[in-house]
Short mmCIF file of C-alpha atoms in Angstrom, two decimals:
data_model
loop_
_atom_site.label_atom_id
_atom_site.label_comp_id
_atom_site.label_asym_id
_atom_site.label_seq_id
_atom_site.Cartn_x
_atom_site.Cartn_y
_atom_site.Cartn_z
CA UNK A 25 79.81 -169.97 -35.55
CA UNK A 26 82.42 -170.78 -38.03
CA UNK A 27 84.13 -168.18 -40.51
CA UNK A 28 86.57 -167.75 -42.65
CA UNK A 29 89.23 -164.71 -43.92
CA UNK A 30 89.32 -164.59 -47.41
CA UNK A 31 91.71 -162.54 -49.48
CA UNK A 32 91.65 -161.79 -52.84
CA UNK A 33 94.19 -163.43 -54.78
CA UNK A 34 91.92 -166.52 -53.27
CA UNK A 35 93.34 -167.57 -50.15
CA UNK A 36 91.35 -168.72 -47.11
CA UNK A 37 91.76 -168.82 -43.20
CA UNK A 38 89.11 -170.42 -41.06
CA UNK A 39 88.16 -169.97 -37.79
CA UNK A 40 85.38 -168.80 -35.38
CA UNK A 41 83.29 -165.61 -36.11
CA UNK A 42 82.17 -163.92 -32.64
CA UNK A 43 79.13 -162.96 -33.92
CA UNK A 44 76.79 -163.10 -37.12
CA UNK A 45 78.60 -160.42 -39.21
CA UNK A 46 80.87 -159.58 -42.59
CA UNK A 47 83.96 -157.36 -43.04
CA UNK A 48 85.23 -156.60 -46.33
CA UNK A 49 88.73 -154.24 -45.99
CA UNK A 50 92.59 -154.12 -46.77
CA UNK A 51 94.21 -156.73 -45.01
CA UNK A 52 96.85 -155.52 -42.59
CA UNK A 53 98.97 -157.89 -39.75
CA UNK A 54 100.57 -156.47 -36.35
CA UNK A 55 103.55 -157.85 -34.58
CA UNK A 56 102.51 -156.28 -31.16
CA UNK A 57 102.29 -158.35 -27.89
CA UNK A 58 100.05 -156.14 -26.26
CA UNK A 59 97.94 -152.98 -26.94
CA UNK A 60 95.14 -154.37 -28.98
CA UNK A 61 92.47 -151.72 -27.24
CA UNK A 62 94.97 -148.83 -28.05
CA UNK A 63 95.07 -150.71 -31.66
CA UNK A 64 91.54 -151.32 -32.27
CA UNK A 65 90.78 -147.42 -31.39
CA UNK A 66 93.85 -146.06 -33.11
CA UNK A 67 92.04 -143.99 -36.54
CA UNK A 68 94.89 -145.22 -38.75
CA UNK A 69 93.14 -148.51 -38.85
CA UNK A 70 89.93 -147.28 -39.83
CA UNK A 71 88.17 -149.89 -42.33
CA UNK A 72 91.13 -152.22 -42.55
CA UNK A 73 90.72 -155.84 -41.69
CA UNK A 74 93.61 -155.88 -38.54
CA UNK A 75 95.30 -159.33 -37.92
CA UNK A 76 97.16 -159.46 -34.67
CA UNK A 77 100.22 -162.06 -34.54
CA UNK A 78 100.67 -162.71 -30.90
CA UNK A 79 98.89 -165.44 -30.49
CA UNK A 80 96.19 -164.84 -27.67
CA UNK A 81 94.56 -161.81 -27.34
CA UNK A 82 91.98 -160.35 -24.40
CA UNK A 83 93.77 -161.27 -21.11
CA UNK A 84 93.42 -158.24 -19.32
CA UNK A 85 90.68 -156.91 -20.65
CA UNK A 86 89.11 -153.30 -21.72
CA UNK A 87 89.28 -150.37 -19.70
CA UNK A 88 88.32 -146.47 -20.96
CA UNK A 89 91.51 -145.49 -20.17
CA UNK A 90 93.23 -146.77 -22.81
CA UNK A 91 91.00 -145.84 -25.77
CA UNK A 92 92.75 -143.92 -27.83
CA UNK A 93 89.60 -142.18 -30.37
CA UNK A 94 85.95 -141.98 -29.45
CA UNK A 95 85.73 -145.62 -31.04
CA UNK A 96 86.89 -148.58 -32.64
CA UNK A 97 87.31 -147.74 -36.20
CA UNK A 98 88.58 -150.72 -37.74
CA UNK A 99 86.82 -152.64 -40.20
CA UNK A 100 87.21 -156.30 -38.64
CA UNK A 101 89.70 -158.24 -36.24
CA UNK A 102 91.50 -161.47 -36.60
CA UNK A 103 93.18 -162.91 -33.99
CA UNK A 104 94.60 -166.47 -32.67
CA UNK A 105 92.95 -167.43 -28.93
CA UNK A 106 90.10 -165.32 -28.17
CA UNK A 107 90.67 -165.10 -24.12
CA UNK A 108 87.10 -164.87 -22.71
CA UNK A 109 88.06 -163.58 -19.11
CA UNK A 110 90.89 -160.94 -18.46
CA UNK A 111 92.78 -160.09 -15.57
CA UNK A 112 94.16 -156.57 -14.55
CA UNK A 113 92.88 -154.33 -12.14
CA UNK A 114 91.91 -151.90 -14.76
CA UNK A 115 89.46 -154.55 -16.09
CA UNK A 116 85.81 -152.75 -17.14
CA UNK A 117 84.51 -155.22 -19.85
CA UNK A 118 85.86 -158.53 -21.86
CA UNK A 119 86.90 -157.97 -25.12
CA UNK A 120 84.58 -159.84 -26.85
CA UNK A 121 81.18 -157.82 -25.46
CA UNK A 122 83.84 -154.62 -26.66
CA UNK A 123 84.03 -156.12 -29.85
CA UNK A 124 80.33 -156.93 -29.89
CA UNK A 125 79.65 -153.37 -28.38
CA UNK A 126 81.39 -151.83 -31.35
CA UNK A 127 79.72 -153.97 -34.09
CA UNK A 128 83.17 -154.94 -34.76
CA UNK A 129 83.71 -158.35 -36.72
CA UNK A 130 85.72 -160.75 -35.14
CA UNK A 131 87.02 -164.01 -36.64
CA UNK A 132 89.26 -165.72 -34.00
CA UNK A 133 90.89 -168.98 -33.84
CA UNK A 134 93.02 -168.17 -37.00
CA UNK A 135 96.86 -169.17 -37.55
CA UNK A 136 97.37 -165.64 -37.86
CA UNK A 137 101.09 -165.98 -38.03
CA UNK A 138 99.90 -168.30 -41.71
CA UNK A 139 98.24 -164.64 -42.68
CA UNK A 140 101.12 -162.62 -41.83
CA UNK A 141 103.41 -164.88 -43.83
CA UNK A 142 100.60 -164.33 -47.26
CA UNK A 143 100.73 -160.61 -46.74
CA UNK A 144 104.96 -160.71 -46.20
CA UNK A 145 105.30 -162.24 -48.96
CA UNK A 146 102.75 -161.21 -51.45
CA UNK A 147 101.79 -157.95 -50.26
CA UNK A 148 99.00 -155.91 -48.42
CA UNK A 149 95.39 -156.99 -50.37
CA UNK A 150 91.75 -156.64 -50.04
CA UNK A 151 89.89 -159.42 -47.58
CA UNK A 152 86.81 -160.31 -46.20
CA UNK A 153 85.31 -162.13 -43.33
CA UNK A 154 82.47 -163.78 -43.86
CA UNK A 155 80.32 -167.06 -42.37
CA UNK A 156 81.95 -170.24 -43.08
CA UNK A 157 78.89 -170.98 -45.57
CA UNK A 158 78.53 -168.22 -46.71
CA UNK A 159 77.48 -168.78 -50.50
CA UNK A 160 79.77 -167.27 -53.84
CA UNK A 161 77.34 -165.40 -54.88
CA UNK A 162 77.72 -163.01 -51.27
CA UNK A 163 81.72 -163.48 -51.47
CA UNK A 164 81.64 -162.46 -55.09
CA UNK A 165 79.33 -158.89 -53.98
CA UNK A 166 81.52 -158.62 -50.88
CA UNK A 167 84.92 -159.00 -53.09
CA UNK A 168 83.67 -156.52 -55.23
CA UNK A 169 83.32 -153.45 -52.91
CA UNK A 170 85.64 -150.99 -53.73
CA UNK A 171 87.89 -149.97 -50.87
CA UNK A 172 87.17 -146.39 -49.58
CA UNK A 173 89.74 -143.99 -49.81
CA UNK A 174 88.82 -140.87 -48.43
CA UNK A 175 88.66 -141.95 -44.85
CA UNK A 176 90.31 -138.76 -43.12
CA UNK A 177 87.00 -137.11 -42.87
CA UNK A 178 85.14 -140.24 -41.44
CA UNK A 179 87.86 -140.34 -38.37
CA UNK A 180 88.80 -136.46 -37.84
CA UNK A 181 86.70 -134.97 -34.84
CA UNK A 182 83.41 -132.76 -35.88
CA UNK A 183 83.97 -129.86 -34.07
CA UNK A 184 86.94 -127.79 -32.79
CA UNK A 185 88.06 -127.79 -28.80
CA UNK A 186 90.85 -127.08 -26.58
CA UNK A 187 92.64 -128.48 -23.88
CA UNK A 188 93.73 -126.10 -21.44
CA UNK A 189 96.73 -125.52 -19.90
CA UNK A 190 97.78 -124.86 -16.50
CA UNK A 191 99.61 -121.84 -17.05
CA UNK A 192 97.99 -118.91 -18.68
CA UNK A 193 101.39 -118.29 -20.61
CA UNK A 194 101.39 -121.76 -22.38
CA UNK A 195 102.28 -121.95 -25.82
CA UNK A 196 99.29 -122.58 -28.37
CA UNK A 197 99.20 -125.53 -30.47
CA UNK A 198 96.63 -125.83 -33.28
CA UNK A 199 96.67 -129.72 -33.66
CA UNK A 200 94.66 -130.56 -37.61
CA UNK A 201 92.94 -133.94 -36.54
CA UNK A 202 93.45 -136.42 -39.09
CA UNK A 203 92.34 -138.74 -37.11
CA UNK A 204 94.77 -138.42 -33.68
CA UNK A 205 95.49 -140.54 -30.72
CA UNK A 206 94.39 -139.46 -28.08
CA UNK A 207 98.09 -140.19 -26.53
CA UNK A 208 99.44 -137.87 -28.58
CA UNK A 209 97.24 -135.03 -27.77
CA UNK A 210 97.88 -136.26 -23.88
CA UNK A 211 102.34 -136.12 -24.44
CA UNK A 212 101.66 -132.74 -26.18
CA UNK A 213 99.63 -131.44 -22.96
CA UNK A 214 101.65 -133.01 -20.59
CA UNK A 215 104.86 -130.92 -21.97
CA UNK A 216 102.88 -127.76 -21.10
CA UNK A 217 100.66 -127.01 -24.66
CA UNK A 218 97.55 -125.33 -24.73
CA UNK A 219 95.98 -127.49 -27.32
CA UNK A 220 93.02 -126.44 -30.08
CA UNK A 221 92.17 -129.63 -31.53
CA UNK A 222 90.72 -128.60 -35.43
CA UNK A 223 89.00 -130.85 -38.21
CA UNK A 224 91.08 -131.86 -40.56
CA UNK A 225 89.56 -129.70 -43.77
CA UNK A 226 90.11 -126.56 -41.46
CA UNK A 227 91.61 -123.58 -43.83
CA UNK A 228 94.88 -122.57 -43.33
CA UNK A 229 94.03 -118.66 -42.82
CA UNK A 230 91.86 -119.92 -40.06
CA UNK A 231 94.36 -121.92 -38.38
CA UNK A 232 96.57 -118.49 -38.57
CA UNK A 233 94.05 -116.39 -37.16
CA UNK A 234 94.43 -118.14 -33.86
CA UNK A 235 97.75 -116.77 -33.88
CA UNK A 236 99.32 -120.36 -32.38
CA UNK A 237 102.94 -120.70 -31.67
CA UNK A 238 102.83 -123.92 -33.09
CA UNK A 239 101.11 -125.72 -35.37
CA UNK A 240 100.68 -129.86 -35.03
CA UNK A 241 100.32 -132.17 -37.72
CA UNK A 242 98.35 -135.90 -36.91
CA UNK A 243 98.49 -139.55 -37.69
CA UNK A 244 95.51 -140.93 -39.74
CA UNK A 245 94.91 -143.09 -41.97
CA UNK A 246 94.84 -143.63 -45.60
CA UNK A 247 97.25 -142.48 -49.21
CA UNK A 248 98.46 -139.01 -48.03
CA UNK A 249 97.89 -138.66 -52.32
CA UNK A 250 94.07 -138.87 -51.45
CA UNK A 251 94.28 -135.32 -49.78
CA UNK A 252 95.21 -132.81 -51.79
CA UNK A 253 92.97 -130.11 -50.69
CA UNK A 254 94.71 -130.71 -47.76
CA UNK A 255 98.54 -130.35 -48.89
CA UNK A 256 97.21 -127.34 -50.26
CA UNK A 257 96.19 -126.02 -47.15
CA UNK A 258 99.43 -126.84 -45.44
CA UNK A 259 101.50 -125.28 -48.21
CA UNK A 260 100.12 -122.11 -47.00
CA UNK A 261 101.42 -122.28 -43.60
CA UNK A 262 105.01 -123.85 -44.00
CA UNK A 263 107.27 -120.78 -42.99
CA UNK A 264 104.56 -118.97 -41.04
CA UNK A 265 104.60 -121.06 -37.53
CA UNK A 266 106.66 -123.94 -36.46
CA UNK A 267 105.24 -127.07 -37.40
CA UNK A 268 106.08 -130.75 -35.76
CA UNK A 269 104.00 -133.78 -37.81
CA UNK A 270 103.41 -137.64 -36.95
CA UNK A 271 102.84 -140.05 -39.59
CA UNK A 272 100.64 -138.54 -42.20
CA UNK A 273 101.04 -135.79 -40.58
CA UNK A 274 105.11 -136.11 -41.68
CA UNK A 275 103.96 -137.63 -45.23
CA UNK A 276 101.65 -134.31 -45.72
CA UNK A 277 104.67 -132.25 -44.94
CA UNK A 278 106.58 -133.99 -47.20
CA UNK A 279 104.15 -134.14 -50.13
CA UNK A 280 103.42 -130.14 -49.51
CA UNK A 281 107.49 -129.36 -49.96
CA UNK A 282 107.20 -130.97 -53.49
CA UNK A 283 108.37 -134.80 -52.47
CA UNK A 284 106.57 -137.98 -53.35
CA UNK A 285 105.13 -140.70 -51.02
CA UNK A 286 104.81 -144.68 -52.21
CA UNK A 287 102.76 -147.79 -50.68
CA UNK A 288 104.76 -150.10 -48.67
CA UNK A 289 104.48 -153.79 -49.56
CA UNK A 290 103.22 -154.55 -46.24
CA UNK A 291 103.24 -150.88 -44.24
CA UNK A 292 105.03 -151.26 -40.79
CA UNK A 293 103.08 -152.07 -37.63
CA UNK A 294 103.88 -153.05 -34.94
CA UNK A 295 105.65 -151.58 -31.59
CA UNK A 296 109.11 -153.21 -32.32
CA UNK A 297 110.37 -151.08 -35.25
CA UNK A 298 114.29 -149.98 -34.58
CA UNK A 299 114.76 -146.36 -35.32
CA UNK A 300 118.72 -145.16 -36.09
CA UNK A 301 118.80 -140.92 -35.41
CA UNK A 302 121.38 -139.99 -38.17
CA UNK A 303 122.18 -137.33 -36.05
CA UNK A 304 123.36 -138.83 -32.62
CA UNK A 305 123.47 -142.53 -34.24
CA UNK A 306 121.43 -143.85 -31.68
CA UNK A 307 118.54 -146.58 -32.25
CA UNK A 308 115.87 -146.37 -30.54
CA UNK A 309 112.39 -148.75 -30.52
CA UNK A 310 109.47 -147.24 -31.98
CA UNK A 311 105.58 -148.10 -32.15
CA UNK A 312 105.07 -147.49 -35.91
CA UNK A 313 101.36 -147.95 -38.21
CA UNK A 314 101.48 -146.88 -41.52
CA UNK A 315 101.26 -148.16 -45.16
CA UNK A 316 103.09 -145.24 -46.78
CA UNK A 317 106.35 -143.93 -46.88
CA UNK A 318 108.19 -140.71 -48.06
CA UNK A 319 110.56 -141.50 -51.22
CA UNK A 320 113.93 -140.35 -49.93
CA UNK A 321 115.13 -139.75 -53.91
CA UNK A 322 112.27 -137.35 -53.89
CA UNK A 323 114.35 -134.95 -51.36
CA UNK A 324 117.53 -134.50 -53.04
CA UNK A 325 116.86 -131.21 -54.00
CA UNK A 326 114.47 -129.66 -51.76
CA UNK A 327 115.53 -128.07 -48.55
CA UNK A 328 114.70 -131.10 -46.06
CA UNK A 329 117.08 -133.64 -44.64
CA UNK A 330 116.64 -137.05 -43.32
CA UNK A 331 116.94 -137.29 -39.63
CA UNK A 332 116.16 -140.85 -38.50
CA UNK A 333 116.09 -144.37 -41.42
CA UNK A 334 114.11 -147.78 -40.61
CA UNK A 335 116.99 -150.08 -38.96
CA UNK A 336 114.87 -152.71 -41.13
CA UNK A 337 114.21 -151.82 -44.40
CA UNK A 338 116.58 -148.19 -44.68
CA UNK A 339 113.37 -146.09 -45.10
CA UNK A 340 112.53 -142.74 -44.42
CA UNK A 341 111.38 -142.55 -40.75
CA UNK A 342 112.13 -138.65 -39.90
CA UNK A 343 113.34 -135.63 -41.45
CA UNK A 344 113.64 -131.59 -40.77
CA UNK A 345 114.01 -128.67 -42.77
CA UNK A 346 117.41 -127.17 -43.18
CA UNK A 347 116.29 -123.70 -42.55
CA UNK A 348 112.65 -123.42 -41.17
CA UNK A 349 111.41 -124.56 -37.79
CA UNK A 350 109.78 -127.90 -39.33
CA UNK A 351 110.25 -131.35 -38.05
CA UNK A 352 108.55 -134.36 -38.94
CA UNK A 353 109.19 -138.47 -38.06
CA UNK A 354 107.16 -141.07 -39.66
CA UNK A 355 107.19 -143.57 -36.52
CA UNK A 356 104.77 -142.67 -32.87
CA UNK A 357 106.58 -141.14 -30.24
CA UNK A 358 103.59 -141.10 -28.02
CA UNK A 359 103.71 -145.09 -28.48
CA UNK A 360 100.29 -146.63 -26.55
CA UNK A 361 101.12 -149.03 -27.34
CA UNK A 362 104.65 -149.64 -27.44
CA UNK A 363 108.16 -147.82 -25.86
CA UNK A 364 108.36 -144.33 -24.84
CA UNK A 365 112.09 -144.29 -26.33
CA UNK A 366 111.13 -141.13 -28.27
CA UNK A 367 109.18 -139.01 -25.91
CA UNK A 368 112.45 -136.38 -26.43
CA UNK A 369 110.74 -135.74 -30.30
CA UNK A 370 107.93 -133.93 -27.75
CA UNK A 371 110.95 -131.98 -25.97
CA UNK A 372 112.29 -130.92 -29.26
CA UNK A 373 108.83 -129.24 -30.22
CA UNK A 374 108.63 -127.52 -27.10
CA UNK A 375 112.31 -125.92 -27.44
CA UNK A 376 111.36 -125.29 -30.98
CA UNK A 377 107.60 -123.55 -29.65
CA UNK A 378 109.89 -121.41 -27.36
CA UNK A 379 112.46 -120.18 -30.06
CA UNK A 380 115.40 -121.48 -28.41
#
């Protein structure tokens, strides 16, 4: 069936749509070559339209392994060659019947590097995907659907668990699920944590009742200025427990010490960022999804300093707090997908867990 992308200052992309079905979401492009699985199931998507750039996508597959959320949560897929049979000996199911499976819609055949270009040059804006004749009268009701913004609470789990640890004396984390990778729950594990995994609208003075030695701040998606209630929480516990954050996680932080975050023209994903640490001047590459930055002006006079900039564009990628045990970086250590360059930022917690 045919289809087309179209965004709203009027453009349009055909192509093929895998199955009968509409999208309507912000329109976001990633420069990744591989990981579309760990992209399609990574929260910070949720209901944005995802356009890959590499131009065929599928060739080895689906396999559970690699999932990183209980599902897909974006709100449709665009992509260049749709490649029907994959090869890798992890191989469970194509990625069209995953796609189909997820009642996620697809629109493939699509000079996706022509999107990327639109959104580089005039900026991250609504889309949908829709049939090819579809009439104006459904593009004009589609157009009009306001984008949802408070999407934390659609993506964060429902209930509270742990992951053990194999030593009884392991450090407890209390990791706030704003919608986590499960990657990142795996790197903080694998370092030796005793994880409790909690919702995201979990009260601080429940979160220090556990008595953790550490406290673990998630990715997810959406304006970090959509969750107040939830700066306010955090507030409460800056100072009481050390506290490491990823992504939203780090903007939360941020926005809770009195600085301000901003929208990026066209946000940063991709697994190719370069990452300078102002404090050992080394770059390293980082897997990176976001559409919001911290303003660096904004922390001038509060007690944080800037740890790691964007090679690319100078921004805020990491910071730390001159006198409390609180670290933040804006970028995925954890990667899937991308480099495992930063896996020390998991090290650094750890020392900082055991007071050293």
């Amino acid at each position: 069936m045919k289809g087309k992308l179209i965004l709203e200052d009027g453009s349009v992309f055909t192509g093929q749509l895998l199955n009968d079905s509409r999208a309507t979401g912000e329109v976001v492009f990633n420069t990744s070559m591989t990981g579309y699985q760990e992209s399609l199931t990574d929260p910070s998507y949720c209901r944005q339209i995802l356009t890959l750039t590499y131009p065929m996508v599928g060739n080895y597959g689906i396999a559970d392994i690699f999932m990183q959320s209980r599902k897909a949560f974006v709100g449709g897929f665009v992509i260049g060659e749709l490649c029907e049979l994959g090869s890798n000996w992890h191989y469970e199911e194509s990625l069209a019947e995953f796609l189909t499976r997820q009642n996620i819609p697809c629109l493939y055949d699509v000079d996706t590097r022509a999107v990327t270009r639109k959104i580089r040059n005039a900026g991250t804006m609504k889309g949908i995907i829709v049939p090819a004749d579809a009439d104006q009268a459904e593009i004009d009701k589609l157009m009009a659907v306001p984008i949802k913004k408070e999407v934390v609470m659609e993506v964060t789990t429902k209930e509270a668990y742990t992951m053990e640890a194999e030593n009884e004396d392991a450090p407890l984390v209390v990791a706030m699920d704003f919608g986590v990778k499960q990657n990142i729950l795996t790197s903080l594990h694998n370092i030796g944590c005793k994880l409790q995994v909690v919702p995201a609208d979990t009260k601080a003075e429940d979160i220090l009742a556990m008595n953790p030695d550490g406290i673990f701040l998630s990715n997810g998606p959406g304006d970090p200025a959509d969750v107040p209630e939830i700066v306010e929480e955090i507030k409460k516990m800056i100072g009481k427990k050390p506290i490491f954050g990823i992504c939203l996680g780090h903007q939360l932080i941020a926005r809770a010490l009195g600085a301000k975050t901003y929208k990026l023209k066209f946000g940063h994903r991709g697994s190719n960022q370069p990452v300078k640490d102002l404090r050992t001047g080394k770059v390293q590459i980082s897997s990176q999804n976001h559409g919001f930055a911290v303003e660096e002006e904004s922390l001038k006079d509060l007690p944080l300093e800037v740890t790691h900039i964007n090679v690319n564009d100078g921004t805020v990628e990491g910071m730390r707090h001159k006198e409390l045990p609180l670290f933040s970086v804006q970028y995925h250590p954890e990667a899937s997908p991308g480099p495992d360059d930063n896996l020390y930022l998991f090290d650094e917690f750890w020392t900082m867990l055991k007071g050293e």
